[in-house]
PDB file of C-alpha atoms in Angstrom:
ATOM      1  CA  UNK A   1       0.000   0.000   0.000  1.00 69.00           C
ATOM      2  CA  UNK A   2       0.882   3.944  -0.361  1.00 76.00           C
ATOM      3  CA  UNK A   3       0.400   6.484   1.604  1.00 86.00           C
ATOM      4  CA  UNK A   4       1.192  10.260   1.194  1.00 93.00           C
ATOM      5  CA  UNK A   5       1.989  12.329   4.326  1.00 94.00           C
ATOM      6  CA  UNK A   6       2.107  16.526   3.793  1.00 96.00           C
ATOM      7  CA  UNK A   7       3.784  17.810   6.778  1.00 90.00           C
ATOM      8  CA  UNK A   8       2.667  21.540   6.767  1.00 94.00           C
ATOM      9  CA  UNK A   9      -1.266  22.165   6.678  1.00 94.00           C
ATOM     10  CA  UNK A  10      -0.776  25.259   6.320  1.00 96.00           C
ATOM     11  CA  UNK A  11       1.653  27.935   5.253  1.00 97.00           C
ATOM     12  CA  UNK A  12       1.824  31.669   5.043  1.00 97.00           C
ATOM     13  CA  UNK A  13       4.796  33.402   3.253  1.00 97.00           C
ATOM     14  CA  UNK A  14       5.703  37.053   2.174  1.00 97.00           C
ATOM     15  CA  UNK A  15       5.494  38.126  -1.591  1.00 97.00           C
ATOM     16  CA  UNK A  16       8.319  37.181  -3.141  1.00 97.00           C
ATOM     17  CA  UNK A  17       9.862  35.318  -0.783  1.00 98.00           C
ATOM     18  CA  UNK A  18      11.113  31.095  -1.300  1.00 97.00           C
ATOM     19  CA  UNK A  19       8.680  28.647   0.021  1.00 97.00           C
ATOM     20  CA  UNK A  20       9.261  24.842   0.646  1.00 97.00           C
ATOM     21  CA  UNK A  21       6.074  22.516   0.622  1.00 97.00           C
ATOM     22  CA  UNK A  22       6.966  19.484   2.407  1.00 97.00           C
ATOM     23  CA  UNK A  23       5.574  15.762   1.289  1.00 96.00           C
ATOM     24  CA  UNK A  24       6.668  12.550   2.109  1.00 95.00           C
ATOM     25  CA  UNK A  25       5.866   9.043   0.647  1.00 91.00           C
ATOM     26  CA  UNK A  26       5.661   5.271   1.649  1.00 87.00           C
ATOM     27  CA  UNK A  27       5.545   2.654  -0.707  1.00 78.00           C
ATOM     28  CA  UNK A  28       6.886  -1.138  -1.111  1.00 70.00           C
ATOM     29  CA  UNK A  29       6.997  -0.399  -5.094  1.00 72.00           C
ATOM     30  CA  UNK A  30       8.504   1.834  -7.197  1.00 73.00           C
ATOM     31  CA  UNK A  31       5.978   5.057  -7.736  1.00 80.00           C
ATOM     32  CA  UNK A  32       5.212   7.770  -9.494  1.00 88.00           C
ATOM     33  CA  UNK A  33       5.076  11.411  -7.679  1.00 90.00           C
ATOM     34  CA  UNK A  34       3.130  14.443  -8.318  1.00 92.00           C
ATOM     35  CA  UNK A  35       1.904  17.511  -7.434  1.00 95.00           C
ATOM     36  CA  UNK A  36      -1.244  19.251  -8.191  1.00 94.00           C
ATOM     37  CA  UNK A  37      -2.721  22.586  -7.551  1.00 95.00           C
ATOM     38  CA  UNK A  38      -6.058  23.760  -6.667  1.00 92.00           C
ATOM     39  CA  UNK A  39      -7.796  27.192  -6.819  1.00 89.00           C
ATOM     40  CA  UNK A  40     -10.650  27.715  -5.087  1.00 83.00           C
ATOM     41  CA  UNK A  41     -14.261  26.124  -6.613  1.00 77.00           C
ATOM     42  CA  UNK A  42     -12.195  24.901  -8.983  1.00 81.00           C
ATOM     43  CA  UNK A  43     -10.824  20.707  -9.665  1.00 84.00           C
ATOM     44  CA  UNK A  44      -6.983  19.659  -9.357  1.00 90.00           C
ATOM     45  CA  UNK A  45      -4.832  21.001 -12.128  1.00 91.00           C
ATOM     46  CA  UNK A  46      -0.906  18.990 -12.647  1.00 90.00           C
ATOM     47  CA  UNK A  47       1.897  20.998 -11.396  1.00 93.00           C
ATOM     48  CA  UNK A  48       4.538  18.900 -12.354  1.00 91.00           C
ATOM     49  CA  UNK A  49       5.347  14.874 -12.135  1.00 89.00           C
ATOM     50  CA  UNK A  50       8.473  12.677 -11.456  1.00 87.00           C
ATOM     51  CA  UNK A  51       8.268   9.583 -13.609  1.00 82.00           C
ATOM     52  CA  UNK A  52      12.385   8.487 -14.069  1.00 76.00           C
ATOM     53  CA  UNK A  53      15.384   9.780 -14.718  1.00 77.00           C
ATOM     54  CA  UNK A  54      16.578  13.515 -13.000  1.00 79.00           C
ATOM     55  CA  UNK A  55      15.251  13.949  -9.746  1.00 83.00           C
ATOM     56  CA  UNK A  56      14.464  17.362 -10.296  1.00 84.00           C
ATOM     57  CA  UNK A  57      11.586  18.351 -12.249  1.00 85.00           C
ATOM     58  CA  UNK A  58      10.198  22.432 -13.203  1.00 84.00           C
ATOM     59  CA  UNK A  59       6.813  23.242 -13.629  1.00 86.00           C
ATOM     60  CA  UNK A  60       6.198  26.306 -16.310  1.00 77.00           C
ATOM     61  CA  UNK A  61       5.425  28.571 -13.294  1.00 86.00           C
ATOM     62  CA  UNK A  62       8.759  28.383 -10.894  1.00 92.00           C
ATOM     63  CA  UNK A  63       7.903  25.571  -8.803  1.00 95.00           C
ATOM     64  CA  UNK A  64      10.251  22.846  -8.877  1.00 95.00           C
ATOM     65  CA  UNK A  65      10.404  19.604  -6.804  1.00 95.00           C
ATOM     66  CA  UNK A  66      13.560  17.032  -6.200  1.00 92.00           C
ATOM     67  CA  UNK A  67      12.886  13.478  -5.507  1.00 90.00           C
ATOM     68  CA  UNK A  68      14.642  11.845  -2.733  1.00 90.00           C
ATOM     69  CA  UNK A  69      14.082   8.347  -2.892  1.00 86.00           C
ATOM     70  CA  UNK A  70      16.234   7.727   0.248  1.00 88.00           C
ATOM     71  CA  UNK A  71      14.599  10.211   2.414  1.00 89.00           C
ATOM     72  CA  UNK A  72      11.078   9.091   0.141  1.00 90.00           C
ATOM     73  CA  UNK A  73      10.722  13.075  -0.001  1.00 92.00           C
ATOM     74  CA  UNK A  74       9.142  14.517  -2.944  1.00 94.00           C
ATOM     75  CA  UNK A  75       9.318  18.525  -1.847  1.00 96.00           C
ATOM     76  CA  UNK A  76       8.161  21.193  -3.421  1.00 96.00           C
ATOM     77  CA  UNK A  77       9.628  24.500  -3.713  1.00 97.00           C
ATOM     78  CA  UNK A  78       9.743  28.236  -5.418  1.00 97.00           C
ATOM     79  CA  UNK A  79      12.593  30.970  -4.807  1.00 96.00           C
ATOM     80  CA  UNK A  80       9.627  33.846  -5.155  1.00 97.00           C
ATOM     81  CA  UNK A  81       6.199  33.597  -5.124  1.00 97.00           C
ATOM     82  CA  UNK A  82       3.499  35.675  -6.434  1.00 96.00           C
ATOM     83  CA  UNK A  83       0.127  36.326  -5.049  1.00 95.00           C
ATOM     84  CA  UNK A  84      -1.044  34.287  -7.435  1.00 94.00           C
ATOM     85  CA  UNK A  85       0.337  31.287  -6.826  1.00 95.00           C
ATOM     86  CA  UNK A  86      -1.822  31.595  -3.009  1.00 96.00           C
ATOM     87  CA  UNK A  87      -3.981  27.734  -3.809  1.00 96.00           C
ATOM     88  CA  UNK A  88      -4.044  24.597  -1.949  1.00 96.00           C
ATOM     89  CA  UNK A  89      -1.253  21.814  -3.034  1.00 97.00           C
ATOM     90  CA  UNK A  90      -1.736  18.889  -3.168  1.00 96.00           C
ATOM     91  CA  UNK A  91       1.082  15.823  -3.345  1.00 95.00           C
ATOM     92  CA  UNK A  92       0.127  12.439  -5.662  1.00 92.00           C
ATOM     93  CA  UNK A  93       1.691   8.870  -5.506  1.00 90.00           C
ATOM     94  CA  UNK A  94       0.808   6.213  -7.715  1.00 85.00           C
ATOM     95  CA  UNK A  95       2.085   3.059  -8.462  1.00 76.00           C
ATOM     96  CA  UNK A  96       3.222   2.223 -11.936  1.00 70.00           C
ATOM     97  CA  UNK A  97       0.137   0.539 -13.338  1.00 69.00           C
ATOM     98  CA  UNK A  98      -2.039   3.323 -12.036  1.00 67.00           C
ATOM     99  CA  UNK A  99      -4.958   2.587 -11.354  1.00 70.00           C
ATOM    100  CA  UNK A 100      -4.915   4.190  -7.733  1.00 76.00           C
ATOM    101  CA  UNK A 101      -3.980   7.625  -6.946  1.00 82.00           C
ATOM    102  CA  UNK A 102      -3.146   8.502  -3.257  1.00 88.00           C
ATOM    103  CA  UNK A 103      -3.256  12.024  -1.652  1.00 92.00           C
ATOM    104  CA  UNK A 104      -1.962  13.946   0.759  1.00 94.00           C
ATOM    105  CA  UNK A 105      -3.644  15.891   2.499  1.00 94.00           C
ATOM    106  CA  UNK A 106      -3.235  19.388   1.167  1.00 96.00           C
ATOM    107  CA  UNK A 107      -0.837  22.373   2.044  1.00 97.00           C
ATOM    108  CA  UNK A 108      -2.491  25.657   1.895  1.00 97.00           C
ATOM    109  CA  UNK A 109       0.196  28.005   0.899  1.00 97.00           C
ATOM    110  CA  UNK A 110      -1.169  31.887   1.553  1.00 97.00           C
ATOM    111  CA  UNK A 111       0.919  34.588  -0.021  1.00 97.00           C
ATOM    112  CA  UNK A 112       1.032  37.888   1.796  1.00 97.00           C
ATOM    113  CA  UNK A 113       1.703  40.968  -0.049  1.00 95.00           C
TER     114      UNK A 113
ATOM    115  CA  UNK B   1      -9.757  19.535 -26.915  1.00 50.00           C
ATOM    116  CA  UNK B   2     -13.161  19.880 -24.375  1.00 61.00           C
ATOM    117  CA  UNK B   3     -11.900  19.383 -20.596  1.00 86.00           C
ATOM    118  CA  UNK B   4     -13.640  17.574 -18.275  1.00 92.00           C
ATOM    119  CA  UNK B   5     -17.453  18.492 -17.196  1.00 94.00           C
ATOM    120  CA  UNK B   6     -19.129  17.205 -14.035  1.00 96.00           C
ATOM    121  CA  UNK B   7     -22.769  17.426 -13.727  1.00 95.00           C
ATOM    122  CA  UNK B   8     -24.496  18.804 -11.512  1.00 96.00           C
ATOM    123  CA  UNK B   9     -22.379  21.320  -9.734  1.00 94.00           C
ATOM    124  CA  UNK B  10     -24.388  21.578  -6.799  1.00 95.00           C
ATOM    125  CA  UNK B  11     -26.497  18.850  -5.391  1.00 95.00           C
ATOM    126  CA  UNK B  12     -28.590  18.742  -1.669  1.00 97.00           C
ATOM    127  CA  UNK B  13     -30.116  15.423  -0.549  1.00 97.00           C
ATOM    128  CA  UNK B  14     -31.340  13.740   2.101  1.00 97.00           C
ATOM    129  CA  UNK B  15     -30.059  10.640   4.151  1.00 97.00           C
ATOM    130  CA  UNK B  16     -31.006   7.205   2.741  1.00 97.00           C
ATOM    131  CA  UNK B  17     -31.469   8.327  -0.866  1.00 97.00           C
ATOM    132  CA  UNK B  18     -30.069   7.949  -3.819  1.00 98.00           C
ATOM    133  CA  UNK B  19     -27.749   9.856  -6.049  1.00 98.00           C
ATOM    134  CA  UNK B  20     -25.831   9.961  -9.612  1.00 98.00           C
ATOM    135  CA  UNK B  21     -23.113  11.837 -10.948  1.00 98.00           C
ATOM    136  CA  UNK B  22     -22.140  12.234 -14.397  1.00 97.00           C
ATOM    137  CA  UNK B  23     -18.948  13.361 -15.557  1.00 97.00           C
ATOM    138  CA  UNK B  24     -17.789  13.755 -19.216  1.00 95.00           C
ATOM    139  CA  UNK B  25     -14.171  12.654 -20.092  1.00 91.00           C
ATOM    140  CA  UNK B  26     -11.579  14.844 -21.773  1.00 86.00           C
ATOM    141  CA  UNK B  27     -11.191  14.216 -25.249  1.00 82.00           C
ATOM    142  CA  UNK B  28      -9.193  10.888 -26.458  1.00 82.00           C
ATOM    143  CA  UNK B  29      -8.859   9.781 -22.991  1.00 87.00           C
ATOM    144  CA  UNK B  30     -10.685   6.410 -22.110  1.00 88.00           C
ATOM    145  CA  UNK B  31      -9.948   6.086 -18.467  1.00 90.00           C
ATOM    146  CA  UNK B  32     -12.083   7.698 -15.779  1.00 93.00           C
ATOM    147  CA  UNK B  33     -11.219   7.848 -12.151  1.00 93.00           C
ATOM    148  CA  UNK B  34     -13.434   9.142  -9.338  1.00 96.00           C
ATOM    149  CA  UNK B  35     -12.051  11.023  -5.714  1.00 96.00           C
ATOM    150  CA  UNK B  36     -14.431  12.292  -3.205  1.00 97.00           C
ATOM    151  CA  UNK B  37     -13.292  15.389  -1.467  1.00 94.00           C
ATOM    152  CA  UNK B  38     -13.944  15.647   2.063  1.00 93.00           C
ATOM    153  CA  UNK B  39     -14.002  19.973   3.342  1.00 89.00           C
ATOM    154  CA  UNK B  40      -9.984  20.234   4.421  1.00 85.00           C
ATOM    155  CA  UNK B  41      -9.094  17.107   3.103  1.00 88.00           C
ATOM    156  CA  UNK B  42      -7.183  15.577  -0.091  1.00 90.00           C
ATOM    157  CA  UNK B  43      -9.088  13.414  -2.449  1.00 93.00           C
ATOM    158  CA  UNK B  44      -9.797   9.862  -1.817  1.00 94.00           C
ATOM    159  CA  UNK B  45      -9.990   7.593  -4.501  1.00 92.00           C
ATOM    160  CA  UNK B  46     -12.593   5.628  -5.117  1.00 96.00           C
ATOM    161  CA  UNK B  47     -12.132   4.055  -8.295  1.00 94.00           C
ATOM    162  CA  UNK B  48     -11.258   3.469 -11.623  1.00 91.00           C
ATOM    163  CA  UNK B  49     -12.959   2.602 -15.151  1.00 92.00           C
ATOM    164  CA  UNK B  50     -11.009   1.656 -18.247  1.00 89.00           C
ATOM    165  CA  UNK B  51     -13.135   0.618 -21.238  1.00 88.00           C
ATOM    166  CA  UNK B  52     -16.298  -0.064 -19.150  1.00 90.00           C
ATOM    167  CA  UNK B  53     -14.794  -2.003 -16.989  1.00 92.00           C
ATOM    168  CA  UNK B  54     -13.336  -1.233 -12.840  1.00 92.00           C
ATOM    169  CA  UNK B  55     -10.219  -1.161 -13.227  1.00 86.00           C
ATOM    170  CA  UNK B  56      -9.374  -0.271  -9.473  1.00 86.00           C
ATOM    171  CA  UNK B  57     -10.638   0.573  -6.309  1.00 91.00           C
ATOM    172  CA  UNK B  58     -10.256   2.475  -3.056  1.00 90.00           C
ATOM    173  CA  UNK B  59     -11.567   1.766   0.473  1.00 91.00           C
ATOM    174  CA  UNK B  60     -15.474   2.543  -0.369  1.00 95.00           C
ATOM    175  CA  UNK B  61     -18.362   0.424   0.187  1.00 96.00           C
ATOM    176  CA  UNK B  62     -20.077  -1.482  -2.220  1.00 96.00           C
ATOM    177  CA  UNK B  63     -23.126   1.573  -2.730  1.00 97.00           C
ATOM    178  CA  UNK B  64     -20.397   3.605  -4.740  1.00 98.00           C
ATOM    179  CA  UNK B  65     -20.932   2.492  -7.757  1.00 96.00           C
ATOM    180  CA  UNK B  66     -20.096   3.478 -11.387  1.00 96.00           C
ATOM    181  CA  UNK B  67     -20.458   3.190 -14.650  1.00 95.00           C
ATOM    182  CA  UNK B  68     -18.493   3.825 -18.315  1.00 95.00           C
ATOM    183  CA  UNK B  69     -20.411   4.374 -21.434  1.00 93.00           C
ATOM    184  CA  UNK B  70     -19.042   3.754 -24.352  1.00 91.00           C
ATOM    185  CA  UNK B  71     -18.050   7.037 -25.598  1.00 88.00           C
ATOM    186  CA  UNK B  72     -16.079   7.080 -22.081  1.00 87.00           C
ATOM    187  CA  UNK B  73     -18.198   9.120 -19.775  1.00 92.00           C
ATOM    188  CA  UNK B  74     -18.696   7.864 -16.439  1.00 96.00           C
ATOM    189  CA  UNK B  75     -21.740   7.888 -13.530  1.00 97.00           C
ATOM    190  CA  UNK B  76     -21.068   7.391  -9.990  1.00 98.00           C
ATOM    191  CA  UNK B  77     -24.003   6.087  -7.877  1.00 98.00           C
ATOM    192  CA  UNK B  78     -24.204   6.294  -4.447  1.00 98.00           C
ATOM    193  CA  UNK B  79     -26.861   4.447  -2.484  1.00 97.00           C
ATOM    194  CA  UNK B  80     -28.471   4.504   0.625  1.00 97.00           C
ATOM    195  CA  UNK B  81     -26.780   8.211   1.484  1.00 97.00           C
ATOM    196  CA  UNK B  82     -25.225   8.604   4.751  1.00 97.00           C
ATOM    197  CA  UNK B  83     -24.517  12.432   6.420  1.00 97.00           C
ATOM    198  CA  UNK B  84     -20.512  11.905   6.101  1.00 96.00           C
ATOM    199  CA  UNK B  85     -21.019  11.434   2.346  1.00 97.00           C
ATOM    200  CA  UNK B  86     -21.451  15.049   2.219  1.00 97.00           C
ATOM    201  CA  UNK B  87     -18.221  16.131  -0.045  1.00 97.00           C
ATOM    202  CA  UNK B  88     -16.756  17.565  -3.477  1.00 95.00           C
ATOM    203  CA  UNK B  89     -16.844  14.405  -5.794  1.00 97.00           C
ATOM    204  CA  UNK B  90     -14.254  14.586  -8.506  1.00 95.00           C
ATOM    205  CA  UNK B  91     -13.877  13.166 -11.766  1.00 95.00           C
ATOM    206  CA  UNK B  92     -10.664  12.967 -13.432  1.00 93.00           C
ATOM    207  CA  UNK B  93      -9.958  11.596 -17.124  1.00 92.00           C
ATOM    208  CA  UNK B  94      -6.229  10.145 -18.512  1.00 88.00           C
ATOM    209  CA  UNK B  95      -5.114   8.264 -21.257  1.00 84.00           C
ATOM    210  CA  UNK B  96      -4.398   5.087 -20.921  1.00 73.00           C
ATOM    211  CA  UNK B  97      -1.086   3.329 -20.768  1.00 65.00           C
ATOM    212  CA  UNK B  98      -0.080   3.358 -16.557  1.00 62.00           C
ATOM    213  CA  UNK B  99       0.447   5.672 -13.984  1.00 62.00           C
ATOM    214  CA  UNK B 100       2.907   7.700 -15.763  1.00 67.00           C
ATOM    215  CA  UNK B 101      -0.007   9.446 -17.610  1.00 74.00           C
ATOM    216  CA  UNK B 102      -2.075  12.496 -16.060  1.00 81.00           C
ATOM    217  CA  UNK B 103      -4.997  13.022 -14.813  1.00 86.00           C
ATOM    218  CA  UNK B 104      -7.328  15.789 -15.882  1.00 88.00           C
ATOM    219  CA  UNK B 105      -9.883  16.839 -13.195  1.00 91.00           C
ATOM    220  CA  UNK B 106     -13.178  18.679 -13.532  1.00 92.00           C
ATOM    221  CA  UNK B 107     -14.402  21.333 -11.299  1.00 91.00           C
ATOM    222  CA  UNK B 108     -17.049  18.484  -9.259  1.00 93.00           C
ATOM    223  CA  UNK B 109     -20.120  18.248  -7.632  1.00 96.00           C
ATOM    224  CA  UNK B 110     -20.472  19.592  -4.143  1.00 95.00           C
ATOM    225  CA  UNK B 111     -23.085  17.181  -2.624  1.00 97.00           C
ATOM    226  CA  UNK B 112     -24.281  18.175   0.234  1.00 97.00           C
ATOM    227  CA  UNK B 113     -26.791  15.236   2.570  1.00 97.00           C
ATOM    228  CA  UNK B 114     -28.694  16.647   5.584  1.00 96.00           C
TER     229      UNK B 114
END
């Protein structure tokens, strides 16, 4: 089984200032790791993904995330965030074959101007 | 490409009845997941349909059910409604091939059960 723990429920930070969103994993197969984004009344859009290969990955937007598969971290972080980016993250495993997701339980990240 | 709808946005019912949810898949994708959304909490998945078949499923009693039509969009049923089903149900569409691909969520249906 997998299970996604996201350490930080919440988290307010200063306009353009660096933010870390924690997540950890646990798994007894090889996953795949993601994180997804979600504005208010609105569904789950993809952030970015770690599939193989480098262990860090960049979204479009600034965020980036580095898998750790010793420390089964999958963190996500920006150097400056914009007001915009204030949403509620969310942190995906699945396994290889999947057909099940597993969620964490959501960061709210709050940017204060 | 269309994204993915969910129908209704809003529902209200009461406990013990019956419900159904429709979603409509993305374009070219032929696998449908559903998540319910509990307020403050991540999604919970509760399963899977791949060609009109379950393809996987999460820790949810046997009155979630759903359905795949053939041109890929997917009903969940829920049964006998209980007060803690009250919560944002999410569809999400993906092409097939493994876990690798990703999942395209609509906006969902709040239901709220009094």
């Amino acid at each position: 089984a997998q299970s996604v723990t996201q350490l930080d429920s919440q988290v307010p930070v200063f306009e353009e200032a660096p933010v870390e969103l924690r997540c950890n994993y646990s798994s007894s197969v090889s996953v795949y790791l993601f994180w997804y984004v979600q504005y208010p009344n609105q569904g789950l859009q993809l952030l970015l993904k770690y599939l193989s290969g480098s262990t860090l990955v960049e979204s479009i937007n600034g965020f980036e995330a580095e898998f750790n598969k010793s420390q089964t971290s999958f963190h996500l972080r920006k150097p400056s965030v914009h007001i915009s980016d204030t949403a509620e993250y969310f942190c995906a495993v699945t396994s290889n074959t999947g057909n099940q997701f597993y969620f964490g339980t959501g960061t709210s990240l709050t940017v204060i101007p | 490409e269309t994204g993915v709808t969910q129908s209704p946005t809003h529902l209200i019912k009461t406990r013990g009845q019956q419900v159904t949810l429709r979603c409509s898949s993305q374009s070219g994708h032929n696998t449908v997941s559903w998540y319910q959304q509990a307020l403050g909490q991540g999604p919970q998945f509760i399963f899977q349909y791949y060609r009109e078949e379950e393809n996987g499923r999460g820790n949810f009693p046997p009155r979630f059910s759903g359905l795949q039509f053939p041109n890929y969009s997917s009903e969940l049923n829920v049964n006998a409604l209980e007060l803690d089903d009250s919560a944002l149900y999410l569809c999400a569409s993906s092409r097939p091939g493994g876990g690798g691909n990703i999942q395209y969520f609509g906006a969902g249906t709040r239901l709220s059960v009094l």
